[in-house]
């Protein structure tokens, strides 16, 4: 819990400098979200000097509330590529 509180301001500083991805990336994201029938989908591109993101969808299927960057979500299997070189 203390670590979460300590990292919160750091995360917020990244979000304050975040920039949206181009509209074409947003269209691809929305088409993938519809194809796989997930309520929301987000993607981030982390560069040395900035964070770019795209977000689309709703918080819950069938509900009108739009998804936001502050919503919690599942990350899936995103660390397999990092674990292999470390082994």
Short mmCIF file of N, CA and C in Angstrom, two decimals, residues 8 11 14 20-21 30-31 34 42-43 46 49 57 61 74:
data_model
loop_
_atom_site.label_atom_id
_atom_site.label_comp_id
_atom_site.label_asym_id
_atom_site.label_seq_id
_atom_site.Cartn_x
_atom_site.Cartn_y
_atom_site.Cartn_z
N UNK A 8 2.13 6.85 -6.87
CA UNK A 8 1.00 7.59 -7.43
C UNK A 8 1.39 8.90 -8.07
N UNK A 11 3.21 8.35 -11.40
CA UNK A 11 2.29 7.96 -12.46
C UNK A 11 1.50 9.16 -12.96
N UNK A 14 3.45 11.30 -15.34
CA UNK A 14 3.51 10.76 -16.70
C UNK A 14 2.21 11.02 -17.44
N UNK A 20 -2.15 11.88 -26.92
CA UNK A 20 -2.95 10.89 -27.63
C UNK A 20 -2.23 10.46 -28.91
N UNK A 21 -2.43 9.19 -29.28
CA UNK A 21 -1.89 8.68 -30.55
C UNK A 21 -2.69 9.27 -31.71
N UNK A 30 -10.21 0.74 -32.00
CA UNK A 30 -11.65 0.53 -31.92
C UNK A 30 -12.08 -0.69 -32.73
N UNK A 31 -11.47 -0.92 -33.89
CA UNK A 31 -11.84 -2.10 -34.69
C UNK A 31 -11.41 -3.39 -34.00
N UNK A 34 -13.88 -4.08 -31.11
CA UNK A 34 -15.14 -4.65 -31.59
C UNK A 34 -14.95 -6.09 -32.06
N UNK A 42 -6.86 -0.38 -24.31
CA UNK A 42 -5.93 0.75 -24.26
C UNK A 42 -4.57 0.29 -24.74
N UNK A 43 -3.84 1.22 -25.32
CA UNK A 43 -2.48 0.94 -25.77
C UNK A 43 -1.63 2.16 -25.41
N UNK A 46 5.62 4.03 -24.92
CA UNK A 46 6.49 4.72 -23.97
C UNK A 46 7.79 5.06 -24.68
N UNK A 49 11.06 10.53 -23.81
CA UNK A 49 10.63 11.86 -23.39
C UNK A 49 9.13 12.03 -23.28
N UNK A 57 -13.66 2.48 -25.87
CA UNK A 57 -14.61 1.56 -25.27
C UNK A 57 -15.32 2.11 -24.06
N UNK A 61 -19.61 -3.70 -20.56
CA UNK A 61 -20.46 -3.96 -21.72
C UNK A 61 -21.91 -3.68 -21.38
N UNK A 74 -7.16 -5.61 -16.85
CA UNK A 74 -6.27 -6.77 -16.84
C UNK A 74 -5.14 -6.55 -17.84
#
